[in-house]
Amino acid sequence: MQSLNLIVIGGGAAGIFAAIQAKSQNPKASVILLEKTAVLLAKVRVSGGGRCNVTHSCFQPRKLTEFYPRGSKELLGPFHHFSPQNTIDWFQKRGAKLKTEEDGRIFPVTNRSETIIETLLKEAKQLGVDIRIRQRIENIEKSENGFILSLRDKEPVETQKLILATGSSKEGHAWAQKLGHTIEAPVPSLFTFNVPAFKLQELSGIAVPRAGITIDGTAHTQTGPLLITHFGFSGPAALKLSAWAARTLFEKEYKVKLLINWLPDQTEEESMEQLIQLKANSPRKSLQMENPFSLPKNLWKALCTDPKRLNDLTHKELRSLSTKLHRDPYRVEGKTTHKEEFVTCGGIPRREVDFRTMESKLCPGLHFVGEILDVDGVTGGFNFQNAWTTGYLAGTSV
Ligand SMILES: Cc1cc2nc3c(=O)[nH]c(=O)nc-3n(C[C@H](O)[C@H](O)[C@H](O)COP(=O)(O)OP(=O)(O)OC[C@H]3O[C@@H](n4cnc5c(N)ncnc54)[C@H](O)[C@@H]3O)c2cc1C
């Protein structure tokens, strides 16, 4: 039986990066990467709309951890070892120039994810990582020296160390369970909200620069840019909410009441006061034509449907409008996958892993990197940063 130093299972961002790190630390070690499909780095290719949002320009580890609904505490140490700055340096040193966009997302200057793929695969090849595609692993067993892997139509192989980098794949979870781990049930994260009979449908495409979005009856609330779509709500605020409340939403079968706060930087009382003042100052004007809060014009018209002059609006009517401006209810029934980026919440419980080395606390020699862990970030390059950082730690420690 062939005996190896390290096998990495999974040819995604985390697995390839871990294999590169391991081989660069110890060039004499035998490092093999086994990928089930015929395609390496498939998610890198489609990510960020084909541009690959490699990381985010957030260079303060503690601040960076705030972008992870699951894993923020555990990633603090790892980010001190491999941060977005290390990611940038790593790629730029190998010729992949990166650029930062206004919202902090970092992409290759070429705007092509292929640049990232080529850089990673070239490095792996130069170092001599043995990458094998279309590999069917039928069984993994713990042995005295490490692990024995049974491969379809091939001789079994033995390895001292094993890195599982299989993303959200069920097989990866099953092997981890076999080796003594539990699994946090996987549920989707980063999606948009469907509102049947959406009363704002005609405003599809309008982006509100700042709105609050809350799941009624819970503490889950987010503020930020909100996009009105044909079928409901999207944009950074909605995506952040979907990530932080991923499990709650799953449990509620994506049937919840959302409350939109169109004026999150002031209180309902302040809005009411503003409306009363306006009525006193311009009694003859139509409130609908006034747009006193500078909301997108069509949105204001949809919210303030009463064409009456201000003088003809009762105190009760003004109160009802100010309430609506701060707690506008929408019944959500279902979700839609956000095409630019989605991720799985759940996987290997963080408490079962030593985040200094990414080694299992239950099965010595076994390591986990990337999305197989119960770690996920919001949209913006944070999920790849998790793949690079955990890949780096596992690769250097094995
Ligand atoms: C459409 C889309 C766009 C995205 N865009 C971004 C973005 O712009 N920025 C960002 O930060 N994040 C983005 N993400 C999230 C990011 O792609 C993932 O978090 C990241 O790819 C996880 O890397 P990974 O290596 O852990 O897992 P994966 O990329 O899922 O790789 C796992 C690999 O393991 C292989 N595998 C699975 N089972 C087996 C098996 N039994 N045997 C052998 N191999 C196996 C799979 O085939 C796959 O190649 C996006 C995700 C999607 C789906």
Coordinates of N, CA, C and O in Angstrom, one line a residue, residues 58-84 86 350 353-358 373 375-376 382 385-386 389-390 392-393:
C58 N -10.7 44.8 4.7 CA -10.9 45.1 6.1 C -9.7 44.5 6.8 O -9.6 43.2 6.8
F59 N -8.8 45.3 7.3 CA -7.5 44.8 7.7 C -7.3 44.7 9.2 O -6.3 44.4 9.7
Q60 N -8.4 45.0 9.9 CA -8.3 44.9 11.4 C -9.0 43.6 11.8 O -10.2 43.5 11.6
P61 N -8.2 42.6 12.3 CA -8.8 41.3 12.6 C -10.2 41.3 13.4 O -11.1 40.6 13.0
R62 N -10.2 42.2 14.4 CA -11.4 42.1 15.2 C -12.6 42.7 14.4 O -13.7 42.1 14.4
K63 N -12.4 43.7 13.6 CA -13.4 44.3 12.8 C -13.9 43.2 11.7 O -15.1 43.0 11.5
L64 N -12.9 42.5 11.2 CA -13.1 41.5 10.2 C -14.1 40.4 10.7 O -14.9 39.9 10.0
T65 N -13.8 40.0 11.9 CA -14.7 38.9 12.5 C -16.1 39.3 12.6 O -17.0 38.4 12.6
E66 N -16.4 40.6 12.6 CA -17.8 41.0 12.7 C -18.7 40.7 11.4 O -19.9 40.8 11.4
F67 N -18.0 40.3 10.4 CA -18.7 39.9 9.1 C -19.0 38.4 9.1 O -19.4 37.9 8.0
Y68 N -18.8 37.7 10.2 CA -19.1 36.3 10.2 C -20.2 35.9 11.2 O -19.9 35.9 12.4
P69 N -21.4 35.6 10.7 CA -22.5 35.2 11.6 C -22.1 34.0 12.4 O -22.4 33.9 13.5
R70 N -21.3 33.1 11.8 CA -20.8 31.9 12.5 C -19.3 31.8 12.4 O -18.8 31.8 11.2
G71 N -18.6 31.9 13.5 CA -17.2 31.8 13.5 C -16.4 33.0 13.9 O -15.2 33.0 13.9
S72 N -17.2 34.1 14.2 CA -16.5 35.3 14.5 C -15.5 35.2 15.7 O -14.3 35.7 15.6
K73 N -15.9 34.5 16.7 CA -15.0 34.3 17.9 C -13.7 33.5 17.5 O -12.6 33.9 17.8
E74 N -14.0 32.4 16.8 CA -12.9 31.5 16.5 C -11.9 32.0 15.5 O -10.8 31.6 15.4
L75 N -12.4 32.9 14.6 CA -11.5 33.4 13.5 C -10.6 34.5 13.9 O -9.7 34.9 13.2
L76 N -10.8 35.1 15.1 CA -10.0 36.2 15.5 C -8.5 35.8 15.5 O -7.7 36.5 14.9
G77 N -8.1 34.7 16.2 CA -6.7 34.3 16.2 C -6.2 34.0 14.8 O -5.2 34.6 14.3
P78 N -6.9 33.2 14.0 CA -6.5 32.9 12.6 C -6.3 34.1 11.8 O -5.3 34.2 11.0
F79 N -7.1 35.2 11.9 CA -6.9 36.4 11.1 C -5.7 37.1 11.5 O -5.2 37.9 10.7
H80 N -5.1 36.9 12.7 CA -3.9 37.5 13.0 C -2.7 36.8 12.3 O -1.7 37.4 12.1
H81 N -3.0 35.6 11.9 CA -1.9 34.8 11.1 C -2.0 35.0 9.6 O -1.0 35.0 8.9
F82 N -3.3 35.0 9.1 CA -3.4 35.2 7.7 C -4.7 36.0 7.4 O -5.8 35.6 7.6
S83 N -4.4 37.3 7.1 CA -5.4 38.3 7.0 C -5.7 38.7 5.5 O -5.0 38.2 4.6
P84 N -6.7 39.5 5.2 CA -6.9 40.0 3.8 C -5.6 40.6 3.2 O -5.3 40.4 2.1
N86 N -2.6 39.6 3.8 CA -1.7 38.4 3.4 C -2.3 37.8 2.1 O -1.5 37.4 1.2
R350 N -17.6 24.2 15.5 CA -16.4 24.9 15.8 C -15.7 24.4 17.1 O -14.5 24.4 17.2
V353 N -12.9 21.8 16.8 CA -11.7 22.0 16.0 C -10.8 23.0 16.7 O -11.3 24.0 17.4
D354 N -9.5 22.8 16.7 CA -8.5 23.7 17.2 C -8.2 24.7 16.2 O -7.5 24.4 15.2
F355 N -8.7 25.9 16.4 CA -8.5 27.0 15.3 C -7.1 27.5 15.2 O -6.8 28.4 14.4
R356 N -6.1 27.0 16.0 CA -4.7 27.4 15.8 C -4.1 26.6 14.7 O -3.2 27.0 14.0
T357 N -4.6 25.4 14.5 CA -4.1 24.5 13.5 C -5.1 23.9 12.5 O -4.7 23.2 11.6
M358 N -6.4 24.1 12.8 CA -7.5 23.6 12.1 C -7.6 22.0 12.3 O -8.2 21.4 11.5
L373 N -16.6 23.7 7.5 CA -16.7 24.1 8.9 C -18.0 24.8 9.1 O -18.5 25.4 8.2
V375 N -18.7 27.7 9.7 CA -18.2 29.1 9.6 C -18.7 29.6 8.3 O -18.6 29.0 7.3
D376 N -19.3 30.8 8.4 CA -19.7 31.5 7.1 C -19.8 33.0 7.3 O -20.0 33.4 8.4
F382 N -15.8 37.6 2.2 CA -15.4 37.0 3.5 C -15.4 35.5 3.5 O -14.6 34.9 4.3
Q385 N -12.1 34.5 2.2 CA -11.0 34.8 3.2 C -11.0 33.7 4.2 O -9.9 33.3 4.6
N386 N -12.2 33.2 4.6 CA -12.2 32.0 5.5 C -11.5 30.8 4.9 O -10.7 30.1 5.5
T389 N -7.6 31.6 4.9 CA -7.0 31.6 6.3 C -7.0 30.2 6.9 O -5.9 29.8 7.4
T390 N -8.1 29.5 6.8 CA -8.1 28.2 7.4 C -7.2 27.2 6.6 O -6.5 26.4 7.1
Y392 N -4.5 28.1 5.0 CA -3.1 28.5 5.4 C -2.7 27.8 6.7 O -1.7 27.2 6.8
L393 N -3.6 27.9 7.7 CA -3.3 27.4 9.0 C -3.1 25.9 9.0 O -2.2 25.3 9.5

